[in-house]
Tab-separated table of C-alpha atoms and ligand atoms in Angstrom:
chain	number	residue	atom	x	y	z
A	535	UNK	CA	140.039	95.152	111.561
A	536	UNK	CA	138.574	95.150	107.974
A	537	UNK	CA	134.456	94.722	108.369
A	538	UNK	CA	133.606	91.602	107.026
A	539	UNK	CA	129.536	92.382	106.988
A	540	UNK	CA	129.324	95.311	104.512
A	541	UNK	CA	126.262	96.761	103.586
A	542	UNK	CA	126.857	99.059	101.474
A	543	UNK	CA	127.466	95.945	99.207
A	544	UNK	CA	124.043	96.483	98.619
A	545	UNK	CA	124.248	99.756	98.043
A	546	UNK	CA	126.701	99.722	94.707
A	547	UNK	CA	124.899	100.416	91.902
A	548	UNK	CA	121.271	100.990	90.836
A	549	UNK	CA	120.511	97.539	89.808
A	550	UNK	CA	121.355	96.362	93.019
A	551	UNK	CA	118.826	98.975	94.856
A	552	UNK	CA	116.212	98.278	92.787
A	553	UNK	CA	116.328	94.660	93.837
A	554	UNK	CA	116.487	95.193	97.538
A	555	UNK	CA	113.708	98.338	97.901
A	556	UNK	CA	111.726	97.304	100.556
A	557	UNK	CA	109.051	100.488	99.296
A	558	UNK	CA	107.727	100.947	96.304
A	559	UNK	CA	105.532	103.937	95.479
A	560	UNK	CA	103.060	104.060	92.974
A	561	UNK	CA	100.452	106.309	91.612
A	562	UNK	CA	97.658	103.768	92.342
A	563	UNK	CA	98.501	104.561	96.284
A	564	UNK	CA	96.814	107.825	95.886
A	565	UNK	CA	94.008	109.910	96.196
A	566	UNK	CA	93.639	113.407	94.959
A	567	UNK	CA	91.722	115.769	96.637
A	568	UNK	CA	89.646	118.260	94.448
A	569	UNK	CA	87.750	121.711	96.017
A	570	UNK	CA	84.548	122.242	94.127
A	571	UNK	CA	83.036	125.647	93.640
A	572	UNK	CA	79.853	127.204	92.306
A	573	UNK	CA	79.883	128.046	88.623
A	574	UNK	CA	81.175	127.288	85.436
A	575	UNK	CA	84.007	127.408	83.722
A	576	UNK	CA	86.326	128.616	86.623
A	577	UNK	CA	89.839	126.753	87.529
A	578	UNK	CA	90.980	129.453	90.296
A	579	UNK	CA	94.874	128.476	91.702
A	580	UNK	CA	94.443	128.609	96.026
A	581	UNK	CA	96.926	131.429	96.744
A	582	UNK	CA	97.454	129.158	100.303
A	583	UNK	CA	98.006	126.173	98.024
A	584	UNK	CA	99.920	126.956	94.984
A	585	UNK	CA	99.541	124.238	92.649
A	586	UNK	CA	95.883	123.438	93.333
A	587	UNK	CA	92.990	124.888	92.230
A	588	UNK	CA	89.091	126.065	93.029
A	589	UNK	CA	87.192	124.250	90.611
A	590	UNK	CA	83.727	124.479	89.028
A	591	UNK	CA	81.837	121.190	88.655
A	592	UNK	CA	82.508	121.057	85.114
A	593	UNK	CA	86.342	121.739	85.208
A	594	UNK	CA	86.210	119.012	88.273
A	595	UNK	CA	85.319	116.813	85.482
A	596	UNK	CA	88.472	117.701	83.553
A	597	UNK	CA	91.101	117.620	86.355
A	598	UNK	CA	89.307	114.024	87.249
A	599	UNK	CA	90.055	112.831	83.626
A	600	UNK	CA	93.912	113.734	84.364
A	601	UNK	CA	93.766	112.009	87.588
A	602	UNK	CA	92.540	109.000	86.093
A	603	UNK	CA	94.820	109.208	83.276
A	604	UNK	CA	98.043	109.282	85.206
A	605	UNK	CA	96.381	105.598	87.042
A	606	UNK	CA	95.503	107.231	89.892
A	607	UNK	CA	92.963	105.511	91.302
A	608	UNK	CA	90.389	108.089	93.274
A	609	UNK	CA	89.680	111.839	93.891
A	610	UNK	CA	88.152	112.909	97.163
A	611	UNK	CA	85.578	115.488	96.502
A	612	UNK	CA	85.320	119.106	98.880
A	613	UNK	CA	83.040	121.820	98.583
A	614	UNK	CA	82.316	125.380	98.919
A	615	UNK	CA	78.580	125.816	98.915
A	616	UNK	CA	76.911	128.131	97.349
A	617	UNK	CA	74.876	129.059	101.078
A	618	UNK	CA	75.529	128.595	104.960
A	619	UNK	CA	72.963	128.301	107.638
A	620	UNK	CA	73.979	126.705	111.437
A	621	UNK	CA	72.120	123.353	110.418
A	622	UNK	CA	74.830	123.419	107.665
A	623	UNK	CA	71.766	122.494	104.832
A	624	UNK	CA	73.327	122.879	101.567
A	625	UNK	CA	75.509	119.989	102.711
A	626	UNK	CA	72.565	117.603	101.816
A	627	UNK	CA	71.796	119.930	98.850
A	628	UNK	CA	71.588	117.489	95.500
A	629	UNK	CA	72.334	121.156	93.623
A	630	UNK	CA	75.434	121.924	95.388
A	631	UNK	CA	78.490	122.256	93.776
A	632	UNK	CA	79.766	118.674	95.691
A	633	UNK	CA	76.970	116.846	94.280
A	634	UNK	CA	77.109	118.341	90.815
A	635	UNK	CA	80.620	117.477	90.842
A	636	UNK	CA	80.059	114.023	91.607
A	637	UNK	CA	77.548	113.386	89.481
A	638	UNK	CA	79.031	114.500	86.279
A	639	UNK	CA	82.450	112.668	87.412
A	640	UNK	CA	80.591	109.435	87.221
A	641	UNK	CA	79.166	110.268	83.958
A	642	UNK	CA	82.359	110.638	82.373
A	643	UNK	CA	84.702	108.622	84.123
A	644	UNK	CA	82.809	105.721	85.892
A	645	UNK	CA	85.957	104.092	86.683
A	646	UNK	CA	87.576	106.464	88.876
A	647	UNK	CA	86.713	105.953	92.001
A	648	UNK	CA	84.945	108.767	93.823
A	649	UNK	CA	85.289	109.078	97.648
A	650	UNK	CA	83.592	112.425	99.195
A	651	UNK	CA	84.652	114.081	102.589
A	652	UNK	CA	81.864	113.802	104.236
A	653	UNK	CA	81.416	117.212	106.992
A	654	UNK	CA	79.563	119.835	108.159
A	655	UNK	CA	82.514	122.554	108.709
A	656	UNK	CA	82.616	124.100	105.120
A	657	UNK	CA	78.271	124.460	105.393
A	658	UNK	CA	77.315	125.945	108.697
A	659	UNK	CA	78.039	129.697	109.291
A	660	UNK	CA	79.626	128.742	112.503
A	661	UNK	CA	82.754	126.944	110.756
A	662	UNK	CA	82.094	124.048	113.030
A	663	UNK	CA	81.860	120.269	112.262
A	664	UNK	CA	78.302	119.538	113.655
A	665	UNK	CA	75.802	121.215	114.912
A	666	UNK	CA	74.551	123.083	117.838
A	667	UNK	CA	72.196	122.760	120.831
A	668	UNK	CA	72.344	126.213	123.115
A	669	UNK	CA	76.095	126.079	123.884
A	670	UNK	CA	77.643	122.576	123.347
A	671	UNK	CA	77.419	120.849	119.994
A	672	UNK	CA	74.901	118.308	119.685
A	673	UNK	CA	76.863	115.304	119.083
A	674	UNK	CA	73.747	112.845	118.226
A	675	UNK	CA	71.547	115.710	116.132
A	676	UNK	CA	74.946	115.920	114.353
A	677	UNK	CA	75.214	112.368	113.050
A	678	UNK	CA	71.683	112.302	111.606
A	679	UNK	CA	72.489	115.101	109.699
A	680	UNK	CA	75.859	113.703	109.043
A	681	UNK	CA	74.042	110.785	107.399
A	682	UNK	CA	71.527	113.054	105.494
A	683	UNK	CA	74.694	114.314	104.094
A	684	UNK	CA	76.408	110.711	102.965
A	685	UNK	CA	73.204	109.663	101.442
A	686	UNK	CA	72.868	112.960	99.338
A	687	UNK	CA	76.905	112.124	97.862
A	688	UNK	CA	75.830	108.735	97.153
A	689	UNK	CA	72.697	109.271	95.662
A	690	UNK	CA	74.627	111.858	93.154
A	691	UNK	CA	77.063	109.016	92.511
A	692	UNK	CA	80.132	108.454	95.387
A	693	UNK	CA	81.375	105.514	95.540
A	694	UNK	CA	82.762	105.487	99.439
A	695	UNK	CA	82.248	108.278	101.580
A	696	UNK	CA	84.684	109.857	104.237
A	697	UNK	CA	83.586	111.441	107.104
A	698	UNK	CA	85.502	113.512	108.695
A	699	UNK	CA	83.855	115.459	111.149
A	700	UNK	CA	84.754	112.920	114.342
A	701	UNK	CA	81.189	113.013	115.861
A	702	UNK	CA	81.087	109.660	118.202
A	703	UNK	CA	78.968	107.167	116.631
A	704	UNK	CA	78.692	108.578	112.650
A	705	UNK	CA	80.205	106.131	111.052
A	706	UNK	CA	76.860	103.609	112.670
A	707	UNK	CA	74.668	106.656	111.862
A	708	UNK	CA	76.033	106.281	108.152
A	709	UNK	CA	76.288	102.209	107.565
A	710	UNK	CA	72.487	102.081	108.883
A	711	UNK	CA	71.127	105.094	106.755
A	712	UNK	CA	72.728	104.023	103.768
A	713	UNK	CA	71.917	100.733	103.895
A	714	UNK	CA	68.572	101.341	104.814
A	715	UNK	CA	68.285	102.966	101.274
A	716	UNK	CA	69.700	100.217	99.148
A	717	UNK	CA	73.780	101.095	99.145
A	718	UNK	CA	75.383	98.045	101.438
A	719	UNK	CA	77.899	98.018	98.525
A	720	UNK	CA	78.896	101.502	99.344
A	721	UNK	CA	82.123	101.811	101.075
A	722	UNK	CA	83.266	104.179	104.696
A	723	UNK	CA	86.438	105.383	104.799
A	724	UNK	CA	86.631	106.906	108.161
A	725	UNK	CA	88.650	110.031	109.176
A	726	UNK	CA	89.268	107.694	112.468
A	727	UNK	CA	91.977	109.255	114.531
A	728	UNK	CA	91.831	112.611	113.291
A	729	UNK	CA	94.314	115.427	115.066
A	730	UNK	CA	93.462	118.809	116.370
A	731	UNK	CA	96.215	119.951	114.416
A	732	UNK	CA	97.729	123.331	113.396
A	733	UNK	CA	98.511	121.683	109.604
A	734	UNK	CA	94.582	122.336	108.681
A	735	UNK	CA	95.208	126.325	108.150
A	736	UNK	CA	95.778	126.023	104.270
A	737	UNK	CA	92.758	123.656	103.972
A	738	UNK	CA	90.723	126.073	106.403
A	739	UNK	CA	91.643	129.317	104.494
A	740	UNK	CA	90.736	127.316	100.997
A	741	UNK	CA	87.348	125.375	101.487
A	742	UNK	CA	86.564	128.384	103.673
A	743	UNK	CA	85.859	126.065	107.239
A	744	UNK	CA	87.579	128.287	109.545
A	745	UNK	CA	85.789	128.038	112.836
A	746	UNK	CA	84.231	131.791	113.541
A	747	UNK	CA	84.366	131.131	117.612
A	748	UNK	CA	86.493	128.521	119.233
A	749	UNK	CA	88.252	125.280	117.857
A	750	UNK	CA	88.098	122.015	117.338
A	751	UNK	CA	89.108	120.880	120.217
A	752	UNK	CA	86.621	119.524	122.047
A	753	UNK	CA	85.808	116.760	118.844
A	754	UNK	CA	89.231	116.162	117.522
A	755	UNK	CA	92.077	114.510	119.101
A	756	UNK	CA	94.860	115.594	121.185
A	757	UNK	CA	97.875	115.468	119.098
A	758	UNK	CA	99.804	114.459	122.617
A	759	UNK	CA	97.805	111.162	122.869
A	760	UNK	CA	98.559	107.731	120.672
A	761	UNK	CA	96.481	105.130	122.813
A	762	UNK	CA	93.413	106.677	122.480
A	763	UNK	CA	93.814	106.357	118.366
A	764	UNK	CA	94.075	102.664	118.644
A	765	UNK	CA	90.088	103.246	120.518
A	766	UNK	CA	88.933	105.547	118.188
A	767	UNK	CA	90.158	103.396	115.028
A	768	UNK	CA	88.292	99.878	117.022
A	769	UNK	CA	85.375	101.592	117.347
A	770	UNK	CA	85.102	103.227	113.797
A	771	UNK	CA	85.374	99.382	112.340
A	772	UNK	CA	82.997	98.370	114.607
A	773	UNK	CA	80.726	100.197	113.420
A	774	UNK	CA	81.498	99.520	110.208
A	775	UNK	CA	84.192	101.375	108.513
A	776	UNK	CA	85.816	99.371	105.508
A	777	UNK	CA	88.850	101.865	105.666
A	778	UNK	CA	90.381	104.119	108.405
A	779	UNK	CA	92.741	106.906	108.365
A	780	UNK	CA	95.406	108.135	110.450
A	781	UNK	CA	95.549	112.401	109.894
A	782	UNK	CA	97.935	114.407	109.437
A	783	UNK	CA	100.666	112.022	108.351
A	784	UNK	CA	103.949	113.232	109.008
A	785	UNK	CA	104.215	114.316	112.915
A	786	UNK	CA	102.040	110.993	113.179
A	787	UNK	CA	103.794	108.423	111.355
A	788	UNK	CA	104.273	106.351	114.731
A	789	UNK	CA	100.034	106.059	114.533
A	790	UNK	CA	99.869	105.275	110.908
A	791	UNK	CA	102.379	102.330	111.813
A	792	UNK	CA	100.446	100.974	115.698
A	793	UNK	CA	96.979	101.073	113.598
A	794	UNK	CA	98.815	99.259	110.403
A	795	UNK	CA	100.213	96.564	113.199
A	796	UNK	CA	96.472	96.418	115.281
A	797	UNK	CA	94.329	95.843	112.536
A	798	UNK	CA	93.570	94.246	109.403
A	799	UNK	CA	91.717	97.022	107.547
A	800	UNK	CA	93.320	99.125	104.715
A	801	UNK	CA	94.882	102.151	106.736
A	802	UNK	CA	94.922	105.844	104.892
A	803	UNK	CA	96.827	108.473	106.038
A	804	UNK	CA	96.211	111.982	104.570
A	805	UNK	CA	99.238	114.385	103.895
A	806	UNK	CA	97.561	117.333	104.711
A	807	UNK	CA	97.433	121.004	103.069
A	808	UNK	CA	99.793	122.493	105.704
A	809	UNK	CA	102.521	119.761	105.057
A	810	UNK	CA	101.704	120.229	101.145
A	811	UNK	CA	102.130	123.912	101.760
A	812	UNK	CA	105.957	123.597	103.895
A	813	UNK	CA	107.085	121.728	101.013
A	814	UNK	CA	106.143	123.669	98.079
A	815	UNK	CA	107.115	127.230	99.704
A	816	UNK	CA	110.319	125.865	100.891
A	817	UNK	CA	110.911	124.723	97.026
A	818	UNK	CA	109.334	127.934	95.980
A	819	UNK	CA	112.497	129.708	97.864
A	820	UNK	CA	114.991	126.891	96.239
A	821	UNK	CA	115.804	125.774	99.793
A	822	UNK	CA	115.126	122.237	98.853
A	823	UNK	CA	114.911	119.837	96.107
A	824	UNK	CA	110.532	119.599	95.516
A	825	UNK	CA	110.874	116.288	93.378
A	826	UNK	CA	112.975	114.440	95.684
A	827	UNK	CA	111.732	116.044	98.979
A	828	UNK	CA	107.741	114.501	98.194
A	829	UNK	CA	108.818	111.526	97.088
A	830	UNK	CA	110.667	110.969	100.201
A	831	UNK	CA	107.824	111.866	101.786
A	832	UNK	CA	105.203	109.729	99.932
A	833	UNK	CA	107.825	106.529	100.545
A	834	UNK	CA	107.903	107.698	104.002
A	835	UNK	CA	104.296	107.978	104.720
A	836	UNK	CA	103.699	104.361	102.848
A	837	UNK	CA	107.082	102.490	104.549
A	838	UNK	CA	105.286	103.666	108.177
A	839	UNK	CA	102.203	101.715	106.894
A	840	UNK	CA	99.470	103.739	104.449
A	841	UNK	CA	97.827	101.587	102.084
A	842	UNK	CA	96.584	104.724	100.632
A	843	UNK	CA	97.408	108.243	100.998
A	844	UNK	CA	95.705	111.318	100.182
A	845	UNK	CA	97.628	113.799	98.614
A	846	UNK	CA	97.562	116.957	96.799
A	847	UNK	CA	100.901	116.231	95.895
A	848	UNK	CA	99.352	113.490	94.197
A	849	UNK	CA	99.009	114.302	90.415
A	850	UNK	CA	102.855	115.929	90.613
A	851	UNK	CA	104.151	112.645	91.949
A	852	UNK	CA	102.361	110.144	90.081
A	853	UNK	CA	104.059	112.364	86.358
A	854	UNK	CA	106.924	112.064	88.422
A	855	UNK	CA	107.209	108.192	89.208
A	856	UNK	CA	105.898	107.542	85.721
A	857	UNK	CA	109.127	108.982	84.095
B	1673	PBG	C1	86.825	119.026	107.355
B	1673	PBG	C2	88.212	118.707	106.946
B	1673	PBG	C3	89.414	119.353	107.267
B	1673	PBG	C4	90.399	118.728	106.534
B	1673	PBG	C5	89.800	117.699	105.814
B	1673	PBG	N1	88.453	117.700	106.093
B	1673	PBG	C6	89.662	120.544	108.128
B	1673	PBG	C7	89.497	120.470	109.572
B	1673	PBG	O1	89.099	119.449	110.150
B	1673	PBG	O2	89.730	121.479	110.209
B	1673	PBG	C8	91.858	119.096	106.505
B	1673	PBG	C9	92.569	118.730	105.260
B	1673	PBG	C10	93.878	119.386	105.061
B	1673	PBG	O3	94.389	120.154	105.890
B	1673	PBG	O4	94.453	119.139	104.002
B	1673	PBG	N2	86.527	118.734	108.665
């Protein structure tokens, strides 16, 4: 029998696609990360991340004016400081190369929005997220320096910080703190179910956070367990986060999708450097089509439920969807 109910009738032509595309991508549903080093004048490519670069804070200022030129809407700041002790100080440092960076951002461009990653794993000599106390880390000294460390990105000019070092009880630690100093119109983006995951070891190698003994374990989550996101994303609002994020993105896309469904907050997800990296060396061989294979991706990542995603494929796709 001859179907009656075809749907590839609305499948026939372009047109007809257009009208029906449940997804649309757009360059306003990014974020672009930027790595910020000491100096001047230096725009370095990441061997481990072809297609993105070490910057200085004043070359930040130039890749942020090409970001906000091609509408997207935010850069999320990273650093490599300049000095690492175990407290993980030049975090908090107003002369690092983070705050520099954010500061002459705003200067320029007060429109973009700047978000900063908000961590202690690229500052302390250990490579880990917080800090320690004899063997364990010290889960509540961590989130007062955690805070120390918000306050000092505000103060130099961010507009919503991200932290993303999964310490229990930070993102309180960083509403109180920086309202406390006058910024209750300051926004949290939380990294709130944040994966022990193997697609860090770009990032790691780049802002130069690999642990130097042991993993991460024992803070971030088990990539095995979905439940215990939905707890970890109820508590981050409760304490106050205006935004949470679901990260990596693509072996999670079933979690960006539960916390889309459970909540009513703006969900992130962050395509990290390791699934940044597959892509571009697997294009780099000609295996697959790079244009077509991220925008897949992107649609992907937004159909399972991102409001926003973080990208470093963000600047390529946003020329790309502007054509
Ligand atoms: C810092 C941090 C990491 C990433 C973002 N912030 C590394 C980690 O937790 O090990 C990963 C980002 C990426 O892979 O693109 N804690």
């Amino acid at each position: 029998m001859t179907p009656y109910i075809r749907p590839q009738r609305l499948r026939v032509s372009a047109g007809i696609r257009a009208m029906v595309r449940e997804t649309q991508l757009m360059p306003t549903d990014f974020v672009y990360p930027l790595f910020v080093v000491p100096g001047k004048e230096i725009k370095r490519e990441i061997p481990v991340l072809s297609g993105q670069y070490h910057v200085s804070s004043d070359m930040a200022v130039r890749v942020a004016k090409e970001v906000y030129e091609r509408g997207i809407p935010a850069v999320m700041v990273f650093g490599l400081p300049e000095y690492k002790d175990d407290q993980g100080s030049s975090a908090w440092d107003p002369n690092s190369p983070v705050q520099q960076a954010i500061c002459r951002i705003k200067q320029e461009l007060p429109e973009l929005v700047i978000t900063s990653d908000v961590c202690l794993c690229e500052y302390t000599d250990h490579g880990h997220c917080g800090v320690f106390k004899g063997q364990h880390l010290d889960n509540d000294g961590s989130i007062e320096i955690l805070a120390k460390v918000a306050l000092s990105h505000v103060e130099a000019g961010a507009d919503m910080v991200a932290p993303s070092d999964m310490m229990d009880g930070r993102v309180a630690a960083i509403r109180e703190v920086l309202d406390q100093s006058g910024y209750s119109r300051v926004s949290i983006m939380s990294y709130a179910a944040k994966y022990a995951s193997a697609f860090y070891e770009p990032f790691r190698d780049a802002a130069g956070c690999t642990p130097q003994f042991g993993d991460r374990r024992s803070y971030q989550m088990d990539p095995a367990n979905a439940r215990e996101a939905l707890k970890e994303v109820a508590l981050d609002i409760e304490e106050g986060a205006d935004i949470v994020m679901v990260k990596p993105a693509m072996a999670y896309m079933d979690i960006i999708r539960q916390v889309r469904d459970s909540f009513t907050v703006p969900v992130a997800a962050y395509n990290v450097s390791g699934e940044y990296a597959m892509i571009k060396a697997a294009a780099e061989k000609g295996w697959i089509d790079e244009q077509r294979t991220v925008l897949e991706t992107l649609t992907g990542i937004k159909r399972a439920g991102a409001d926003i995603i973080i990208t470093y494929h963000a600047l390529e796709a946003a020329g790309w969807l502007q054509l």
